[in-house]
Short mmCIF file of C-alpha atoms in Angstrom, two decimals:
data_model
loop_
_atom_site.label_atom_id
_atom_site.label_comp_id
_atom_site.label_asym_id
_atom_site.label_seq_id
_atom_site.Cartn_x
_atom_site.Cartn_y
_atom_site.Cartn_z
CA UNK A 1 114.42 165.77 152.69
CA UNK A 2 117.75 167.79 151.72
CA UNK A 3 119.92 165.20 152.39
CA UNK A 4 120.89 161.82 150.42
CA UNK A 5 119.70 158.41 151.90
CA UNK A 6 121.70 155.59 152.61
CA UNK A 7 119.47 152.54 153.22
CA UNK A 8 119.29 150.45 156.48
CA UNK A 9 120.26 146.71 156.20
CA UNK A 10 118.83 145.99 159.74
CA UNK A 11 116.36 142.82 159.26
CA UNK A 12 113.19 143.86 161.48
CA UNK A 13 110.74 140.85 162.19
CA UNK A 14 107.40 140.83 160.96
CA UNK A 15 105.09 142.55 163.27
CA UNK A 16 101.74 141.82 164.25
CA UNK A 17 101.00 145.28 166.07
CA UNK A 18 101.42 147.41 163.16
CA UNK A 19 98.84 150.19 162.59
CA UNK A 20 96.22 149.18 160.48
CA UNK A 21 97.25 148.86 156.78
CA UNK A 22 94.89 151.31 154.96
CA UNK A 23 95.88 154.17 157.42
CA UNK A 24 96.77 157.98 156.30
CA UNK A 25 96.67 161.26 157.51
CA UNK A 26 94.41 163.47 158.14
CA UNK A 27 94.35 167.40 158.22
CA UNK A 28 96.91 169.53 159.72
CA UNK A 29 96.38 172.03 162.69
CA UNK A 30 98.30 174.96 162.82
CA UNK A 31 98.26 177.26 165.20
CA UNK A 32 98.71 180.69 164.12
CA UNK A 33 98.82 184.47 164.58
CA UNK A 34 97.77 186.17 161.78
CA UNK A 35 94.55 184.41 160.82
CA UNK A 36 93.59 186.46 158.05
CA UNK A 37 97.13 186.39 156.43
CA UNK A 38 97.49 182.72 156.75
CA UNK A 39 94.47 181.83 154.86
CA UNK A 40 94.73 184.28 152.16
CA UNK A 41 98.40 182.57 151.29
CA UNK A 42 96.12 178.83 151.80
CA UNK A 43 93.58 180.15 149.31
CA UNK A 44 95.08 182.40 146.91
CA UNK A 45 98.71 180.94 146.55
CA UNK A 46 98.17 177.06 147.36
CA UNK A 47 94.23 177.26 145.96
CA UNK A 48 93.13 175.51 148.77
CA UNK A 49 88.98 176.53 149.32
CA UNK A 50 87.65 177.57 152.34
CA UNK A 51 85.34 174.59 153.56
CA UNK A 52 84.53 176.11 156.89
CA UNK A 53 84.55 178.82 159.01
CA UNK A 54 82.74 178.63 161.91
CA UNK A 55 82.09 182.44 163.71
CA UNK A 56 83.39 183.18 166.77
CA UNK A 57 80.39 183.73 168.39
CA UNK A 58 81.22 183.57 172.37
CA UNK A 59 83.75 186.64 171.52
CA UNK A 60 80.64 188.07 170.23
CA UNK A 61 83.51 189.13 167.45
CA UNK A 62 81.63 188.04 164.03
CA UNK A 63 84.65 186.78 163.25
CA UNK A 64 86.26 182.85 162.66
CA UNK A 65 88.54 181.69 164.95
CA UNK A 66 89.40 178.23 162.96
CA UNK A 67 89.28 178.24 159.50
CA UNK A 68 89.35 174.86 157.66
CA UNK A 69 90.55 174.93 153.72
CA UNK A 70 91.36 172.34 151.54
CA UNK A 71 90.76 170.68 147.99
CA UNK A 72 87.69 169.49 146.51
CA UNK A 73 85.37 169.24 149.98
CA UNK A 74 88.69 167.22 151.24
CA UNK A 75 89.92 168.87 154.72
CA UNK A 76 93.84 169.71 154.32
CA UNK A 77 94.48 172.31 156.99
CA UNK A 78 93.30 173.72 159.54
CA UNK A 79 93.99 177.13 161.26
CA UNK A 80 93.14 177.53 164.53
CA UNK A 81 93.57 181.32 165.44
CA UNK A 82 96.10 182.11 168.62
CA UNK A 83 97.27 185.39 168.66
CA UNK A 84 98.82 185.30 171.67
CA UNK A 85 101.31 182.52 171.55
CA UNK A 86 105.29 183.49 170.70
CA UNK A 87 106.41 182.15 167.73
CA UNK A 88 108.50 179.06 166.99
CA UNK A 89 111.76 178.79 167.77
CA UNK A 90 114.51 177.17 165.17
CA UNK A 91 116.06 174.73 167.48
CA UNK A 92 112.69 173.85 169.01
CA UNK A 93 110.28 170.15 167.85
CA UNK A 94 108.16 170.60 166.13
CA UNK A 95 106.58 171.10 162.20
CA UNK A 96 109.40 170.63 159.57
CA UNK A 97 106.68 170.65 156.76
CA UNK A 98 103.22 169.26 155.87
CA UNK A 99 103.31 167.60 152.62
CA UNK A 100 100.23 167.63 150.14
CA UNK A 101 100.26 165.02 147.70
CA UNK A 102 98.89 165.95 144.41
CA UNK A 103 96.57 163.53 142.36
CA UNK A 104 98.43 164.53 139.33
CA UNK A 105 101.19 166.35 137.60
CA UNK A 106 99.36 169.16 136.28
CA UNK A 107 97.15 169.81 139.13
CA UNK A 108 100.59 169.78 141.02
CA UNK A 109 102.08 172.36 138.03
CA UNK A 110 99.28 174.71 138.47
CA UNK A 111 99.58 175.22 142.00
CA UNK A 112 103.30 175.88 141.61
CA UNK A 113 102.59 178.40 138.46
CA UNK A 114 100.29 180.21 141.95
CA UNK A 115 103.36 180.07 144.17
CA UNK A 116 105.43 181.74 141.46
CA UNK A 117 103.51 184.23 140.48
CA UNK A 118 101.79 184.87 143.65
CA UNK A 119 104.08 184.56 146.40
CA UNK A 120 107.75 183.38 144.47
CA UNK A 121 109.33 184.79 148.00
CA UNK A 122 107.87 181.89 149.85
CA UNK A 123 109.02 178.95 147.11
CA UNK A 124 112.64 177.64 149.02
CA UNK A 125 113.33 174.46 146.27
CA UNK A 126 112.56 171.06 145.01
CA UNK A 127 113.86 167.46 144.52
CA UNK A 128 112.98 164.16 142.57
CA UNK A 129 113.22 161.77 145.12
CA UNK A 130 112.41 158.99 142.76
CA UNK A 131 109.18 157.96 144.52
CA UNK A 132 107.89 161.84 144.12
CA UNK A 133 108.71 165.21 142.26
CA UNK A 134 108.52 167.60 145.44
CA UNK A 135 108.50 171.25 145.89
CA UNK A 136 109.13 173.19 149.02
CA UNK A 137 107.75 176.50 150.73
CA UNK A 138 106.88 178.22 153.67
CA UNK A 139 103.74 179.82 154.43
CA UNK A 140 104.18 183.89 156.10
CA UNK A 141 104.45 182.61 159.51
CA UNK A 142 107.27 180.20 158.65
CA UNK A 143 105.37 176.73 158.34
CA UNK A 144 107.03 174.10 155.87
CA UNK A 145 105.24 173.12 153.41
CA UNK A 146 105.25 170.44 150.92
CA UNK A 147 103.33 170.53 147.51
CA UNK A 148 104.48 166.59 145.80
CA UNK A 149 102.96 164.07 143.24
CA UNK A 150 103.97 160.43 143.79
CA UNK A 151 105.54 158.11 141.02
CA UNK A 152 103.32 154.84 140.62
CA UNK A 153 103.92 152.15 143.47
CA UNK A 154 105.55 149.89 140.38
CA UNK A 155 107.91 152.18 139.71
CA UNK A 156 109.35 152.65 143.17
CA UNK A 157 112.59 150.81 144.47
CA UNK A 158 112.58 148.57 147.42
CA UNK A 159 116.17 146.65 148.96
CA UNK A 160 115.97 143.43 150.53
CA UNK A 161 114.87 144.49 153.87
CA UNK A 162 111.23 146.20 151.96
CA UNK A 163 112.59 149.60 152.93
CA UNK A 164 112.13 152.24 150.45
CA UNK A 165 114.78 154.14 147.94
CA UNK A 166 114.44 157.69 147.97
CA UNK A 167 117.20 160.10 146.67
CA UNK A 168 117.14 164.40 146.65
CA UNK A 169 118.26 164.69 142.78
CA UNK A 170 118.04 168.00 141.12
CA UNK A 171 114.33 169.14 139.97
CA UNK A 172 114.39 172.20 137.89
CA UNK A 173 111.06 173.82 138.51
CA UNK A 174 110.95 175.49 135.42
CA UNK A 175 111.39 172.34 133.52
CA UNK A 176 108.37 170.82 135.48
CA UNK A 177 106.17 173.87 134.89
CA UNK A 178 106.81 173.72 131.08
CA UNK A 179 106.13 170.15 130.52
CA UNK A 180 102.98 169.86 132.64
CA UNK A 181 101.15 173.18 133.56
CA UNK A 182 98.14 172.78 131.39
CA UNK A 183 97.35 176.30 130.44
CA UNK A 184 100.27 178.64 130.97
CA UNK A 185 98.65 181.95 132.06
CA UNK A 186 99.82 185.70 130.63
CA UNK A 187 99.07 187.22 133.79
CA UNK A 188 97.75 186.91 137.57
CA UNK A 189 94.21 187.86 136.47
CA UNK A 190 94.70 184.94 134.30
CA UNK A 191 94.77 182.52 136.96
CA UNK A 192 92.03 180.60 138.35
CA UNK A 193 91.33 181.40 141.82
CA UNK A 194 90.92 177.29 142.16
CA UNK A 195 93.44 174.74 140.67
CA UNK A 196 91.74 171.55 138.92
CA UNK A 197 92.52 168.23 140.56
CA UNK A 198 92.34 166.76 144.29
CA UNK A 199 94.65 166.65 147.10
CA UNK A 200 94.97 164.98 149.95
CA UNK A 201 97.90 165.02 153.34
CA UNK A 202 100.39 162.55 152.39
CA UNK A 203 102.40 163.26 154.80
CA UNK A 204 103.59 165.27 158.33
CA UNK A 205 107.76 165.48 158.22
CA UNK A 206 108.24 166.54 161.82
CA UNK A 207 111.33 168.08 163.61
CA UNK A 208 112.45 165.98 167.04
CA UNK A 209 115.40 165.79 169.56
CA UNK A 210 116.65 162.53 168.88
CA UNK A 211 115.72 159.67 166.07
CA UNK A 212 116.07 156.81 168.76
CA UNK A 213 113.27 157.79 170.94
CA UNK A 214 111.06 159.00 168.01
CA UNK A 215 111.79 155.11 166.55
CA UNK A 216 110.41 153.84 169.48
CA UNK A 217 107.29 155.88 169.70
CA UNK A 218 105.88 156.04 165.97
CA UNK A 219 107.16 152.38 165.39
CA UNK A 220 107.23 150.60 168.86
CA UNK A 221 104.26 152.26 170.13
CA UNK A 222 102.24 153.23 167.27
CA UNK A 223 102.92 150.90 165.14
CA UNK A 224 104.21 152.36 161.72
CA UNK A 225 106.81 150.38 159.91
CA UNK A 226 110.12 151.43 158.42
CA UNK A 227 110.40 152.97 155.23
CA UNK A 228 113.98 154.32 155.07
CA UNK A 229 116.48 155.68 157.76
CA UNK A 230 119.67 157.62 157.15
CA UNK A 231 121.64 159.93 159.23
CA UNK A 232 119.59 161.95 161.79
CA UNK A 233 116.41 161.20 159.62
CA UNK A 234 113.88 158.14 160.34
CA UNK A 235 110.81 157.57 157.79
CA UNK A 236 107.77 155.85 158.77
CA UNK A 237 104.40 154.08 157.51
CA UNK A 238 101.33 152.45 156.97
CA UNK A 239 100.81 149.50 154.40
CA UNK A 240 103.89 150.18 152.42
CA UNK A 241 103.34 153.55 151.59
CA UNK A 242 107.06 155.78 151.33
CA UNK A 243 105.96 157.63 154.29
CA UNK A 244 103.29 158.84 156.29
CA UNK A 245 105.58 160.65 158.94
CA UNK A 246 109.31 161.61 158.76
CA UNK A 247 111.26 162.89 161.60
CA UNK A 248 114.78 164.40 161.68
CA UNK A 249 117.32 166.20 163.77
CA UNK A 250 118.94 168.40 161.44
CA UNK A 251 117.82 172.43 163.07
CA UNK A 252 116.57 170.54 166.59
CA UNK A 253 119.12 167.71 167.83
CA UNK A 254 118.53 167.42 171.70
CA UNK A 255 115.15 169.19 171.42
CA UNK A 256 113.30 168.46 174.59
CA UNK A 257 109.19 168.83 175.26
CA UNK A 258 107.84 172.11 173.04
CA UNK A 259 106.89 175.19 175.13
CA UNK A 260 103.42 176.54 173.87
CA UNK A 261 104.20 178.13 170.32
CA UNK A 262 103.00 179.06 167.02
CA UNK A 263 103.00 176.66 164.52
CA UNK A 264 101.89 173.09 164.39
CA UNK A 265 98.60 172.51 166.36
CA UNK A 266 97.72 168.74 165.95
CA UNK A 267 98.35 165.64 163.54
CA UNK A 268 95.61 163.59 162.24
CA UNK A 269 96.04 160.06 161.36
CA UNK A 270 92.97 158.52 160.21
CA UNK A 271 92.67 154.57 160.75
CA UNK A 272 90.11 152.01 158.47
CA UNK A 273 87.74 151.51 161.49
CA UNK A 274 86.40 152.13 164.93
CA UNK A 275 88.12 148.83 166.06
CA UNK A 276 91.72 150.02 164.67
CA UNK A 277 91.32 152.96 166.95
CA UNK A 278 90.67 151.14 170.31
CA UNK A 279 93.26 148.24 169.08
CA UNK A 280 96.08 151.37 169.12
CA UNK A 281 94.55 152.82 172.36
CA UNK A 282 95.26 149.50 173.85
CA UNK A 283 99.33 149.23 172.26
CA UNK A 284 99.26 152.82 173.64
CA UNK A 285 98.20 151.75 176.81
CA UNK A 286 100.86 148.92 177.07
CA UNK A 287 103.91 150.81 176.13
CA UNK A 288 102.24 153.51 178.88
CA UNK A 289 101.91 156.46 176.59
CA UNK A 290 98.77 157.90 177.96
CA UNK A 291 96.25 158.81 175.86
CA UNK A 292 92.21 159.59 175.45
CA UNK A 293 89.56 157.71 174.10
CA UNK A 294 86.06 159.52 173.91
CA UNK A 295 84.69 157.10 171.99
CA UNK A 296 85.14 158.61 168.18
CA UNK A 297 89.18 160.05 168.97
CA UNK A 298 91.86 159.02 170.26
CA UNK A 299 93.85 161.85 171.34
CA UNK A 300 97.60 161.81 172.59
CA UNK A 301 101.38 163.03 172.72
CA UNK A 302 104.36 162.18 171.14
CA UNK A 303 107.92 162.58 173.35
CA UNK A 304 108.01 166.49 172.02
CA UNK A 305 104.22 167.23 172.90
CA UNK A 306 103.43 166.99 169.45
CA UNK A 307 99.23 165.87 169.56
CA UNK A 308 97.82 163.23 167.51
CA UNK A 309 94.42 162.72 166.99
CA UNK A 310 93.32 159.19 165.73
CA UNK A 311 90.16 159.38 164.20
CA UNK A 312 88.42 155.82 162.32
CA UNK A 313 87.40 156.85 158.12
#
């Protein structure tokens, strides 16, 4: 979000095919080249933990080829090794960032304290956006990521319509890291190779080719709701929450289908039960997006090739 919102006054009739309130996301899959490189900026620099690394034992190598990392047992990404694939193209869809939504401000401050001393190359800015205090950087093989807390529900604004206000006002990241990191440190050694505090996906802020056909897939198809909407931006989610997925066309207007690339691997969306998953394969199945079903997942494609997996909590 580097751009400032103006709110949609569109009434939208209450639907009864909306994804299950109680829905979120699940881990990110990236796809990426430098395995090793990837998770030491995960671990060291966004004190994520390693939660599994399964050994590539059919290459006979020793080695993992997926590496799963995360916060507190939680799942946040995972990095699926692919050392053959070209990297991602500006212009092409695909990942704009995945955002990780901190449960509070300090465990949010002492993440950003890692970024700055660890890696302050890869920090590229912040904003208040009134329903969250978000900061922005990309990982070594040029992956967006966001690192946000959210403001309480009570505090956010809502127009008429029950769409969401969200601005990009100036955050000073100093500022933040004064007020709330807990225990400045003197030096790197100082700081702890794990930050206190959980953290979860909040949400997956995708790049497409164009915001009408992207409107009718996550909201026609799937079933989010409308959160907010300005120029060549759409925000969508589940049970009221600011957003669970974001697209825009500000690097990739006209994008068509990705080619096979670097960079984002799957989305997860995790649903309340086994009976919300089959209840989206069959709105899938009526507005013809094809999709499988094996019975735990529900796997399918968005207009740009982007995968979803649908898994029930």
């Amino acid at each position: 979000m580097n751009a400032v919102p103006t709110i949609s006054t569109t009434s939208e009739p209450a639907r009864r095919d909306a994804i299950a309130t109680g829905s979120g996301m699940d881990a990110v899959t990236l796809l990426v080249g430098d395995l090793d490189q990837q998770v030491r900026f995960y671990r060291d620099v966004l004190l994520f933990e390693v939660i599994e690394q399964p050994i590539d034992r059919l290459a006979g190598s020793g080695r993992p080829d997926v590496v799963t990392l995360g916060r507190h047992g939680v799942p946040l990404v995972v990095l699926r090794h692919t050392p053959d694939l070209p990297p991602q193209q500006r212009g092409q869809a695909g990942l704009f960032h995945s955002a990780f939504l901190f449960e509070d401000r300090a465990t949010l401050a002492a993440t950003l304290a890692s970024v700055a001393r660890r890696a302050p190359q890869q920090y590229v800015g912040s904003a208040d956006h009134l329903v969250s205090l978000a900061f922005y950087v990309t990982d070594p093989e040029g992956n967006g990521v966001e690192l946000y807390w959210d403001r309480a529900r009570a505090d956010w604004g809502f127009d008429g319509q029950g769409h969401v206000r969200m601005d990009s006002l100036r955050l000073d990241p100093n500022d933040f890291l004064r007020e709330h990191l807990a225990e400045p440190a003197p030096s790197d050694a100082a700081i702890p190779a794990t930050a206190p505090g959980a953290a979860s996906i909040g949400h997956v802020h995708l790049q497409v080719g164009d915001v009408p056909s992207a409107r009718d897939f996550y909201v026609d198809a799937v079933g989010f709701d409308v959160m907010a909407e300005f120029h060549g931006a759409l925000f969508v989610a589940a049970g009221g929450y600011h957003h669970h997925i974001a697209v825009n066309t500000w690097n990739s207007a006209g994008a068509g289908p990705r080619a096979s690339a670097l960079g984002l691997g799957e989305i997860g969306i995790v649903v309340p039960t086994a009976d919300d998953v089959a209840a989206l394969g069959d709105r899938l199945a009526h507005a013809r997006v094809q999709a499988r079903h094996d019975g735990l997942t529900l796997t399918f494609e968005d207009p740009w090739r982007n995968v979803i997996k649908v898994t029930a909590g």
